[in-house]
CSV table of C-alpha atoms in Angstrom, one decimal:
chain,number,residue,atom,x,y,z
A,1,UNK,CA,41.4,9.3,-4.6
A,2,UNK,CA,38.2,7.6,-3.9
A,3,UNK,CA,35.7,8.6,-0.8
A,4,UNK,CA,33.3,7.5,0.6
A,5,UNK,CA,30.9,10.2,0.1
A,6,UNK,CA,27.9,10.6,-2.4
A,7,UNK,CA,27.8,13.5,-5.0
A,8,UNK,CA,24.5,12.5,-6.6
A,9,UNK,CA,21.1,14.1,-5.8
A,10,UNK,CA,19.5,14.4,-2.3
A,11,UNK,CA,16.0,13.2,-0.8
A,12,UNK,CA,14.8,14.6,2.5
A,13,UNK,CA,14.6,11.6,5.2
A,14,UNK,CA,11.0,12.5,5.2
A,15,UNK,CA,8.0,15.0,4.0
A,16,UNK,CA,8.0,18.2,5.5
A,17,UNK,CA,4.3,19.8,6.5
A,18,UNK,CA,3.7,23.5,7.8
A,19,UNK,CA,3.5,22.6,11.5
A,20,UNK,CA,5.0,19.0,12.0
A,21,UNK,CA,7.1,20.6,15.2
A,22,UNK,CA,6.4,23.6,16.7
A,23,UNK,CA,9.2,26.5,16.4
A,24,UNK,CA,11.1,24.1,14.1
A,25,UNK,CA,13.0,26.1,11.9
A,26,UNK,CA,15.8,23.6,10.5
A,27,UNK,CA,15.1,21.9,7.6
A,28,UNK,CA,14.8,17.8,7.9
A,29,UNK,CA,18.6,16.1,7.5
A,30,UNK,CA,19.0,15.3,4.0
A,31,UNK,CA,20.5,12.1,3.0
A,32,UNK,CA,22.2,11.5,-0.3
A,33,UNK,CA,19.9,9.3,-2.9
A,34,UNK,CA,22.5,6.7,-2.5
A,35,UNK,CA,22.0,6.0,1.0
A,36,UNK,CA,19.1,3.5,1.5
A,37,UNK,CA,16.2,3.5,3.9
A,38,UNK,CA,18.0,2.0,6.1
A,39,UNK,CA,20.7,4.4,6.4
A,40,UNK,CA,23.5,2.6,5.4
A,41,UNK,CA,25.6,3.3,2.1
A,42,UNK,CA,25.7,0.8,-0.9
A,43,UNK,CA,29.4,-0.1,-2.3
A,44,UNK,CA,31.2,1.6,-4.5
A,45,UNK,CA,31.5,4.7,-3.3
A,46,UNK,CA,30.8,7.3,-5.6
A,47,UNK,CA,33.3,10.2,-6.7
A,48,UNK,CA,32.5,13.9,-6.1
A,49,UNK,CA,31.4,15.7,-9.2
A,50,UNK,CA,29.3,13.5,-10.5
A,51,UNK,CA,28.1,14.9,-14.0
A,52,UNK,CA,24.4,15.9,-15.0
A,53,UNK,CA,23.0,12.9,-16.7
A,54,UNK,CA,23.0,13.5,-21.0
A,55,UNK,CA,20.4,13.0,-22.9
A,56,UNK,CA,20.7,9.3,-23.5
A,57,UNK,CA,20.7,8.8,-20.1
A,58,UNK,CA,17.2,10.6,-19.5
A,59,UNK,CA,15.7,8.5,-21.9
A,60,UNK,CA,17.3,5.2,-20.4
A,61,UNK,CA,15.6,6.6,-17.4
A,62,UNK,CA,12.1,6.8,-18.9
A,63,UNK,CA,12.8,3.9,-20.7
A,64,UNK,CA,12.6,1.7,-17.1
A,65,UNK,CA,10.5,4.2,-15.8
A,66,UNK,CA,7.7,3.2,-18.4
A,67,UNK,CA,8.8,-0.5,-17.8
A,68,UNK,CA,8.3,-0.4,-14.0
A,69,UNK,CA,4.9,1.3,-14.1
A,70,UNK,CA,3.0,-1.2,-16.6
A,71,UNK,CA,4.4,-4.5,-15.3
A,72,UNK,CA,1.0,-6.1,-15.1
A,73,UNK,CA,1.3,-7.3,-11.4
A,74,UNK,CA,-2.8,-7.1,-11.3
A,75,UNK,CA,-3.0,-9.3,-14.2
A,76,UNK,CA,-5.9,-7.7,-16.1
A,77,UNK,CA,-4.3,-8.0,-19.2
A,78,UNK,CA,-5.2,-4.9,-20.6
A,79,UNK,CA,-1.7,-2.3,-19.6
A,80,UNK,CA,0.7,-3.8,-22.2
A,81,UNK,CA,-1.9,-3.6,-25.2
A,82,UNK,CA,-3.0,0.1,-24.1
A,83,UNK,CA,0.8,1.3,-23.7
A,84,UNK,CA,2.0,0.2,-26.8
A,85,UNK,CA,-0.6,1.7,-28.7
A,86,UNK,CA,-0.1,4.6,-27.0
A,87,UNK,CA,3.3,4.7,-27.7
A,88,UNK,CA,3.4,4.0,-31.9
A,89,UNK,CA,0.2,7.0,-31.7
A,90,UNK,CA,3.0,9.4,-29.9
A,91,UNK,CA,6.2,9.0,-31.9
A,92,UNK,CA,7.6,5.7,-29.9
A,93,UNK,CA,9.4,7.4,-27.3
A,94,UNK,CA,8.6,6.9,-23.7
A,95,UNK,CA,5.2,8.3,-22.5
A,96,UNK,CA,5.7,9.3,-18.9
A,97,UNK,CA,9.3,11.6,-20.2
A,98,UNK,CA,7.2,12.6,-23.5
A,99,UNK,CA,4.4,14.1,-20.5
A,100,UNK,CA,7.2,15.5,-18.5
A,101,UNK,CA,9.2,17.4,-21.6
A,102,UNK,CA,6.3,19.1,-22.5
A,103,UNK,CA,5.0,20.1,-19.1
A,104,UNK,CA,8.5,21.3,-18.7
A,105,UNK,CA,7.9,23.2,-22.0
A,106,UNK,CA,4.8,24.8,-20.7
A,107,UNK,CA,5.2,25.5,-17.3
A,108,UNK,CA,5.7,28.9,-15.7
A,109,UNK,CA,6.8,30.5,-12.0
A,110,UNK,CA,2.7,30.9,-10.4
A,111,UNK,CA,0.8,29.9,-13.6
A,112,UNK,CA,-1.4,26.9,-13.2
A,113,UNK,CA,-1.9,24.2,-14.4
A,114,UNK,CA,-5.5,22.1,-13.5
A,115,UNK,CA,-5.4,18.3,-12.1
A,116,UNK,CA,-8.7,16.5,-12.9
A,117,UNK,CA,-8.8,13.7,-10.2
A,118,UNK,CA,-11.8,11.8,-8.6
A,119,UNK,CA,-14.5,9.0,-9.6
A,120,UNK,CA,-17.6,8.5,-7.4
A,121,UNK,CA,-16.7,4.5,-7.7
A,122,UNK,CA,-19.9,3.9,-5.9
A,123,UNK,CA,-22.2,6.9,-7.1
A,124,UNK,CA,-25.5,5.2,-6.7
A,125,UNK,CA,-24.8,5.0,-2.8
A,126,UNK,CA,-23.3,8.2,-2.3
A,127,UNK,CA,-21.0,10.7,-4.8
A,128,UNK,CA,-18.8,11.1,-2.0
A,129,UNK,CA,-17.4,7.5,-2.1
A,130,UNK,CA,-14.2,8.4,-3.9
A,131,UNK,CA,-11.5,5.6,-5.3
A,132,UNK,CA,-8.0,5.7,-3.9
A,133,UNK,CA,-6.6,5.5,-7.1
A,134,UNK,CA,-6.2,9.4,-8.5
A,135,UNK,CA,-5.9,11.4,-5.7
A,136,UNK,CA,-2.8,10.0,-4.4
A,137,UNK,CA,-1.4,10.6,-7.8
A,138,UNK,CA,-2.8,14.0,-8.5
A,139,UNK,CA,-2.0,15.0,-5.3
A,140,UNK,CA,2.2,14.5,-5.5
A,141,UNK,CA,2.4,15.2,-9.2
A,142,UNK,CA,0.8,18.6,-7.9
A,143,UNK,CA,3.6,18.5,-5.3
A,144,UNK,CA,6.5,17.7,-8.1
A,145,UNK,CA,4.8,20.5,-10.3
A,146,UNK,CA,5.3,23.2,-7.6
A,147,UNK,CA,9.1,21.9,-6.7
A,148,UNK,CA,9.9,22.1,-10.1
A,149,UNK,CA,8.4,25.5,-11.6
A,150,UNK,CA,6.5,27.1,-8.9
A,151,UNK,CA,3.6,26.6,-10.9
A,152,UNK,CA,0.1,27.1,-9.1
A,153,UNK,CA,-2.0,23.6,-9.3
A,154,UNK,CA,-5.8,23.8,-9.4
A,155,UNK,CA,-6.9,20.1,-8.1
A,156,UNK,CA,-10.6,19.5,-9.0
A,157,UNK,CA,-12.9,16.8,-8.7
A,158,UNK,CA,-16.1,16.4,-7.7
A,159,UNK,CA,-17.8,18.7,-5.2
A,160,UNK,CA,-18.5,16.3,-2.5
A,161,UNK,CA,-15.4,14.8,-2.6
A,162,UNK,CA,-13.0,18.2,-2.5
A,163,UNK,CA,-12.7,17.6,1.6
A,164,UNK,CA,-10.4,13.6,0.3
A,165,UNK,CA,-9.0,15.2,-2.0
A,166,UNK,CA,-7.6,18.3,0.1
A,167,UNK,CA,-6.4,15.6,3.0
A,168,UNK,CA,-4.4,14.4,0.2
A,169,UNK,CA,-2.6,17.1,-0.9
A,170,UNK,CA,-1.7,18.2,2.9
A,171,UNK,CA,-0.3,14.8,2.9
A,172,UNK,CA,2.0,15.5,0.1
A,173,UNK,CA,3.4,18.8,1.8
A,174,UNK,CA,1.1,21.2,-0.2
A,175,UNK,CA,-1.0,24.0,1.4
A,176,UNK,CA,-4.3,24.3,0.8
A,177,UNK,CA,-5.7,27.8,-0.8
A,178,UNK,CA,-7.9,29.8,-2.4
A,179,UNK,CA,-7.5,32.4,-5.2
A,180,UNK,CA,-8.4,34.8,-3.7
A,181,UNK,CA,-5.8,34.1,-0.2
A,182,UNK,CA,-3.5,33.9,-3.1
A,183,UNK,CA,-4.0,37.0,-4.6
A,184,UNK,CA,-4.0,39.2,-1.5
A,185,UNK,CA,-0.5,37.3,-0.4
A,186,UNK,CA,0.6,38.6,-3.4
A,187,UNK,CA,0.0,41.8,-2.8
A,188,UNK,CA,0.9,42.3,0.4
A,189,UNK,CA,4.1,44.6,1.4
A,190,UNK,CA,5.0,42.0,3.1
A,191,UNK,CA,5.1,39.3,1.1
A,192,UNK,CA,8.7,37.7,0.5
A,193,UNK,CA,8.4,36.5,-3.4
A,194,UNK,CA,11.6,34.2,-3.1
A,195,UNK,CA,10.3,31.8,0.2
A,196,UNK,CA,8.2,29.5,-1.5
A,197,UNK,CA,4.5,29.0,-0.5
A,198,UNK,CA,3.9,25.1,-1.6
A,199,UNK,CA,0.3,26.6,-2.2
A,200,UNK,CA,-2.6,24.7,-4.3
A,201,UNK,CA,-5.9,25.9,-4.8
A,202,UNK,CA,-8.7,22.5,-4.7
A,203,UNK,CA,-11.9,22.7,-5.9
A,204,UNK,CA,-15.4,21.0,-7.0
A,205,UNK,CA,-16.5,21.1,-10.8
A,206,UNK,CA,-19.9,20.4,-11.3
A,207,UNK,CA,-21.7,17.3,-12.0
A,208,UNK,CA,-24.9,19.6,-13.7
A,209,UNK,CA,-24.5,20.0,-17.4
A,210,UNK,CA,-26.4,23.6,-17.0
A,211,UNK,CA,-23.4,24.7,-14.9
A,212,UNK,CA,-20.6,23.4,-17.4
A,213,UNK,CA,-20.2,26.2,-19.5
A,214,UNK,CA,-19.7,28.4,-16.9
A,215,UNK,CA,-17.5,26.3,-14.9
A,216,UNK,CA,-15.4,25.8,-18.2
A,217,UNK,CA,-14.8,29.6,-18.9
A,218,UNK,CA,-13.9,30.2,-15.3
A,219,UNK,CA,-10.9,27.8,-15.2
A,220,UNK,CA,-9.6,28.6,-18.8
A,221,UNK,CA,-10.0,32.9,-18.3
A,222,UNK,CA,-6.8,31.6,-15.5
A,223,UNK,CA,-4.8,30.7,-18.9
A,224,UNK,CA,-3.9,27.2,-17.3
A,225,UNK,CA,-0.3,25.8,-18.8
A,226,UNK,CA,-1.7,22.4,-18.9
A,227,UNK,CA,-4.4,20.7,-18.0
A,228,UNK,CA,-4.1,17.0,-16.6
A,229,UNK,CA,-6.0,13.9,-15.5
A,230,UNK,CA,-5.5,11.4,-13.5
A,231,UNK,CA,-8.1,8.6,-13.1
A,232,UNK,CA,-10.6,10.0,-14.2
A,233,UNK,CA,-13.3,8.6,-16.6
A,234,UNK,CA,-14.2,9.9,-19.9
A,235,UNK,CA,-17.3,9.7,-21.9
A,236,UNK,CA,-17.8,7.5,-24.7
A,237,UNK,CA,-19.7,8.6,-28.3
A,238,UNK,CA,-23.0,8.7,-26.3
A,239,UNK,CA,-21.5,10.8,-23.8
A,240,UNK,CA,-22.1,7.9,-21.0
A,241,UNK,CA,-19.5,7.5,-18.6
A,242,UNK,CA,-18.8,3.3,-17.7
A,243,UNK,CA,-17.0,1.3,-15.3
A,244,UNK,CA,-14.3,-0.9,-16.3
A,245,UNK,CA,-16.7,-3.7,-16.3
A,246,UNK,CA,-18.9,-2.3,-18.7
A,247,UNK,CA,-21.7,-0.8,-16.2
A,248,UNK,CA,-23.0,2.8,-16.2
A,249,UNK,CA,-22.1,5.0,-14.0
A,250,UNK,CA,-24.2,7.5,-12.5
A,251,UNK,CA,-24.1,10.0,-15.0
A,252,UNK,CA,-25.6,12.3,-12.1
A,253,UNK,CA,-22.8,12.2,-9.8
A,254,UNK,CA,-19.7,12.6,-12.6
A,255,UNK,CA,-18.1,16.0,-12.8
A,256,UNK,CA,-17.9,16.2,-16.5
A,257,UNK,CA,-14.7,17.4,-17.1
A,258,UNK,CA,-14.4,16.1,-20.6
A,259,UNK,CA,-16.0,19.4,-22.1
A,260,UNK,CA,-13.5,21.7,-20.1
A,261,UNK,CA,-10.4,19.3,-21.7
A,262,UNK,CA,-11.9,19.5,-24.8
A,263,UNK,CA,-12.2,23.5,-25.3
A,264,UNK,CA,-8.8,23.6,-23.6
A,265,UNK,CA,-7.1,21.4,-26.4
A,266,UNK,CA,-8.9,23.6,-29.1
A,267,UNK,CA,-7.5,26.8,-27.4
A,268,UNK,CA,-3.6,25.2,-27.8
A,269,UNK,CA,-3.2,24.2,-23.8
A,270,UNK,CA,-1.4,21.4,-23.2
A,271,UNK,CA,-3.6,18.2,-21.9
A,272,UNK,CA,-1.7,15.0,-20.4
A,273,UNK,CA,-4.0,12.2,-19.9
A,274,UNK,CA,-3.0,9.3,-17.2
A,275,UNK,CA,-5.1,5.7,-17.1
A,276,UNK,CA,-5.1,2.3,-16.3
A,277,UNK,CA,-8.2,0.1,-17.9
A,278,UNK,CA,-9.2,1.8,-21.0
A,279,UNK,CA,-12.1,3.9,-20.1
A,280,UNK,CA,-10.4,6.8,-18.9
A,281,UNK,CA,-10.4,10.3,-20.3
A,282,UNK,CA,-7.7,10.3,-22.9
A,283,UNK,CA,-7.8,7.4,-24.6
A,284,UNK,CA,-9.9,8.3,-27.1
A,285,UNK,CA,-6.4,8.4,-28.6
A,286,UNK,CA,-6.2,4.8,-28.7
A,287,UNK,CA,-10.3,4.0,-28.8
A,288,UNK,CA,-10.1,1.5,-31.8
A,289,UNK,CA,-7.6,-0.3,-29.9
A,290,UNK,CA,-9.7,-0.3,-26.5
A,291,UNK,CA,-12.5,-1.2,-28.8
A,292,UNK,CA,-10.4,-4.4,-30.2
A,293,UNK,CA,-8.7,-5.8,-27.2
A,294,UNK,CA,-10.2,-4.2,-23.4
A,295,UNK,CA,-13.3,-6.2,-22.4
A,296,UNK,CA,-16.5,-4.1,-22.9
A,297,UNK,CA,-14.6,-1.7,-24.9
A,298,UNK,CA,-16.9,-2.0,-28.3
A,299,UNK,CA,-19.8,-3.0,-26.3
A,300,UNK,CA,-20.7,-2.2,-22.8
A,301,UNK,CA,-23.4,-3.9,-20.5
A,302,UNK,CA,-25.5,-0.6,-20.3
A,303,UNK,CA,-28.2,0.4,-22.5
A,304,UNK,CA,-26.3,2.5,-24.4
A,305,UNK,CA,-24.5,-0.6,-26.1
A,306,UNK,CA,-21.8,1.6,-27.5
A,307,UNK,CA,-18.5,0.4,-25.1
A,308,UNK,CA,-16.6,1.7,-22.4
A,309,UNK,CA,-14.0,3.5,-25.2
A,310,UNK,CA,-14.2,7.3,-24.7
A,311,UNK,CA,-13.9,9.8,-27.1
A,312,UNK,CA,-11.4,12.7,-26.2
A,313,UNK,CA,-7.7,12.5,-27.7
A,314,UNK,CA,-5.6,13.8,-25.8
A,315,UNK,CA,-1.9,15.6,-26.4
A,316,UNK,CA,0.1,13.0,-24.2
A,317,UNK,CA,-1.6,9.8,-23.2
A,318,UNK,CA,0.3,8.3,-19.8
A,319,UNK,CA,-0.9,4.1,-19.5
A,320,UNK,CA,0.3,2.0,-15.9
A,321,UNK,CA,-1.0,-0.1,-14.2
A,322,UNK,CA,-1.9,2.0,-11.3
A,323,UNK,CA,-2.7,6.1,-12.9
A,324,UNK,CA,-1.1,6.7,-9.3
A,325,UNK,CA,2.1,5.4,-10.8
A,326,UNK,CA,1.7,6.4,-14.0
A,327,UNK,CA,2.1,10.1,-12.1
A,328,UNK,CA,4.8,8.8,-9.8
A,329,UNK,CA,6.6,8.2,-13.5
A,330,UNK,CA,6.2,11.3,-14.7
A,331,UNK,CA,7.7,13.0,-11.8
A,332,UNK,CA,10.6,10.6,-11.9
A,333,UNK,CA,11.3,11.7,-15.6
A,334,UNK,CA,11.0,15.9,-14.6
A,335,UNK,CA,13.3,14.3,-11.6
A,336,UNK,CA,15.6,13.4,-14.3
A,337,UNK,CA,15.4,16.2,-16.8
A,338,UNK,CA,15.7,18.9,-14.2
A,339,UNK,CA,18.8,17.0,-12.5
A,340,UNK,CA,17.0,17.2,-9.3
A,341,UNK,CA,15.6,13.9,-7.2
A,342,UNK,CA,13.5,15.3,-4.5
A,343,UNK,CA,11.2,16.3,-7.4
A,344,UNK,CA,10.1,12.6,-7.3
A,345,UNK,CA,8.0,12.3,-4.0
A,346,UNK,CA,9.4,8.9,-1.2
A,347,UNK,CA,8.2,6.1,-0.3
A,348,UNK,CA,7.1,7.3,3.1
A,349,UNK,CA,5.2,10.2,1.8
A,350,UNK,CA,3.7,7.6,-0.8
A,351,UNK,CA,2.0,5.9,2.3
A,352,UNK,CA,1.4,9.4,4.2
A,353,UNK,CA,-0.9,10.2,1.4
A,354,UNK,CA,-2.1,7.0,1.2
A,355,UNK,CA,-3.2,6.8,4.6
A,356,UNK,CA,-4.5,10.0,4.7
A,357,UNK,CA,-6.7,9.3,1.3
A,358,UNK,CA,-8.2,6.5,3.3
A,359,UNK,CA,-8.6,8.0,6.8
A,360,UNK,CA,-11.0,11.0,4.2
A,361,UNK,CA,-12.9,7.9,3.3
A,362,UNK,CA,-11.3,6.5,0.1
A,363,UNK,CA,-12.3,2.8,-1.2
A,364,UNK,CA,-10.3,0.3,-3.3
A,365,UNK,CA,-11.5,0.6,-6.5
A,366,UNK,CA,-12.2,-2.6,-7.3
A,367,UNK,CA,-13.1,-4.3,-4.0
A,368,UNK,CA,-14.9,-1.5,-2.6
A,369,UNK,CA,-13.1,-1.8,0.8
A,370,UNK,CA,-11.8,1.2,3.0
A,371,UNK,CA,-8.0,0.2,3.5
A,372,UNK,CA,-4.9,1.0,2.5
A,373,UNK,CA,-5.2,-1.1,-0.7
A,374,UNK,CA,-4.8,0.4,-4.5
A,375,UNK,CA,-6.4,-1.2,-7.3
A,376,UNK,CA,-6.0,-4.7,-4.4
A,377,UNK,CA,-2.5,-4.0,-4.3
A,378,UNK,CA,-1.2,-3.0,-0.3
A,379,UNK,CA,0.2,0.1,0.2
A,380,UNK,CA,3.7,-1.0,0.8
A,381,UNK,CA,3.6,-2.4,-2.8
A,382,UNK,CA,2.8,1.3,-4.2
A,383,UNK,CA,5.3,2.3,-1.9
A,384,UNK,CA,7.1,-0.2,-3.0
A,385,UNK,CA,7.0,0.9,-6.8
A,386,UNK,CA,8.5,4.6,-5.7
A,387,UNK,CA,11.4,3.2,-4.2
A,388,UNK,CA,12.7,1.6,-7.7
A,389,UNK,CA,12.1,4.8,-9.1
A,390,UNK,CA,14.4,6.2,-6.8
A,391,UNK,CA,16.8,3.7,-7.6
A,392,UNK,CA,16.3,4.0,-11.4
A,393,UNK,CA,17.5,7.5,-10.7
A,394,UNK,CA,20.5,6.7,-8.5
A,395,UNK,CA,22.1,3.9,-10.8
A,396,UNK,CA,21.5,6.2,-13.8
A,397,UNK,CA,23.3,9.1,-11.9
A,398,UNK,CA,26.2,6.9,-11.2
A,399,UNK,CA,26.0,5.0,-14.3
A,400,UNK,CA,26.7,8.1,-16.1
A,401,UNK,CA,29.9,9.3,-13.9
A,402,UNK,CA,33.5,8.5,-16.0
């Protein structure tokens, strides 16, 4: 007998953030992933029991995961050439479940794993000026990270631009930390090892090339799972760091990551790139295609006249239109492979973090505006783009019952 009741995986109506009520102690109502936003049940019901989704079905997942992230709704052209490049380099399966299998492979209970997020899109006014694109991302990939494995995420950017990205990862239910509040939790005869502590440790990397080294052997002596980037430019040959439209940017102001990525992939850890225009850290995988097709790719408008293209290859190179949803995609595909949707964050905590990126001081990356606006695209539209995943994984989930 049929009833009207829904077996498949559960989203909390809304974020949940140490403090949101005091002496709350009752977990927000939790509505099955069938029942839309507004609260009222789509038709047919589905049966109790529903199985876990097989393997075919995962990569039908990822399969309009991928297709959903790089529709080209900016119309810059560039997504479609850089995914399927990206793609035929990594085996031709899709790229946001090929990130999520092996972070699952890596990934440990309180091991980290190190986000690189942050551009200073106006660095000759001020480093501080950060992009919304990245941070958003960064921030509830972190958040899908710790739901999934417990893992321990170490955000870092640049210095002055740690206080953005720590409003964003409040935003996306995570507690801000240190190592060493970490450490003497831990060891406390008090602590209570089975309540989670959604905990994330953010911090600046430095922009000075005398501090690199240092800096470097700091973050790998944590024996990081992974390390992953979101948004964040990469050097070309000249070790010059461009915007998309072929201008320098101020090579004084960029935390140069691409040296701590680079000793990390010698050293066997994993490193999962995530870009959008072709000079982003990571697609040195695909740099003769970025030289070939993206506009200042093989020669840039600085005097360095060697293109945009950067050098680091990666293990896993993510392309979207948005990076921001290029992460959302890879938390839908752990969603799926772990059988569990609240791993993928909603569409209200989407604008939560969005909101809260801008209210820090975030700009639109290409107008230079502070608003709500990604990449020109309104909040409600990257909001928007969370909500089909959700629905990807609820029609696969009842696609796959008998």
């Amino acid at each position: 007998m049929r009833r009207d009741t829904c077996s498949s995986p559960t989203l909390p109506t809304k974020s949940w953030s140490p403090g949101t009520r005091k002496g709350a102690s009752r977990s927000p109502r939790r509505r099955p992933l069938c029942e839309g936003r507004s609260g009222r049940r789509p038709r047919p019901p589905v049966e109790k029991g529903s199985p876990v989704p097989r393997e075919h079905t995962v990569k039908l997942i990822a399969e309009a995961v991928d297709r959903l992230i790089t529709v080209d709704v900016s119309s810059r052209g560039a997504v479609q050439v850089l995914y399927d490049a990206a793609r035929e380099k990594l085996g031709n399966r899709p790229l946001t479940l090929l990130a999520a299998e092996r972070l699952r492979d890596v990934a440990a209970p309180e091991r980290p794993v190190v986000i690189a997020t942050g551009l200073p899109i106006r660095g000759w006014f001020s480093p501080a000026l950060a992009e919304s694109d990245g941070p958003i991302g960064a921030a509830t990939l972190a958040r899908a990270l710790v739901l999934a494995f417990r893992s321990l995420p170490v955000l870092i950017c640049e210095e002055e631009q740690v206080p953005l990205l720590t409003a964003c990862v409040r935003a996306a239910g995570l507690i801000p930390s240190t190592f060493e509040q970490i450490r003497s939790a831990k060891e406390s005869p008090d602590a209570l090892p089975d309540r989670l502590i959604p905990a994330v440790v953010v911090r600046g990397f430095p922009a000075d090339e005398g501090k690199l080294e240092r800096a470097t052997e700091e973050l790998l002596k944590i024996q990081p799972a992974a390390l992953i980037s979101v948004e964040r430019l990469g050097a070309n040959a000249r070790g010059i760091y461009h915007y998309a439209r072929g201008e320098k940017v101020r090579t004084e102001a960029m935390a140069k990551v691409d040296p701590l990525f680079a000793a990390a992939r010698s050293r066997g850890i994993l490193t999962v790139c995530i870009g959008d225009g072709g000079n982003e850290l990571g697609m040195g995988l695909i740099r003769e295609e970025v030289r070939r097709h993206v506009p200042y790719g093989k020669t840039c408008r600085c005097p360095c006249g060697a293109g945009l293209a950067p050098e680091f290859v990666p293990d896993v190179l993510v392309c979207a239109t948005v990076s921001n949803w290029g992460a959302a995609g890879v938390e839908a595909c752990l969603a799926a492979l772990g059988n569990n949707a609240n791993l993928l964050h909603s569409p209200d905590m989407e604008m939560n973090v969005i909101r809260a990126c801008t209210d820090a001081g975030a700009l639109d990356g290409l107008t230079g505006l502070v608003g709500a606006y990604v990449d020109t695209l309104p909040a409600k539209i990257c909001a928007d783009i969370v909500e089909i995943l959700q629905a990807i994984l609820l029609n696969a989930s009842i696609a796959a019952q008998p």
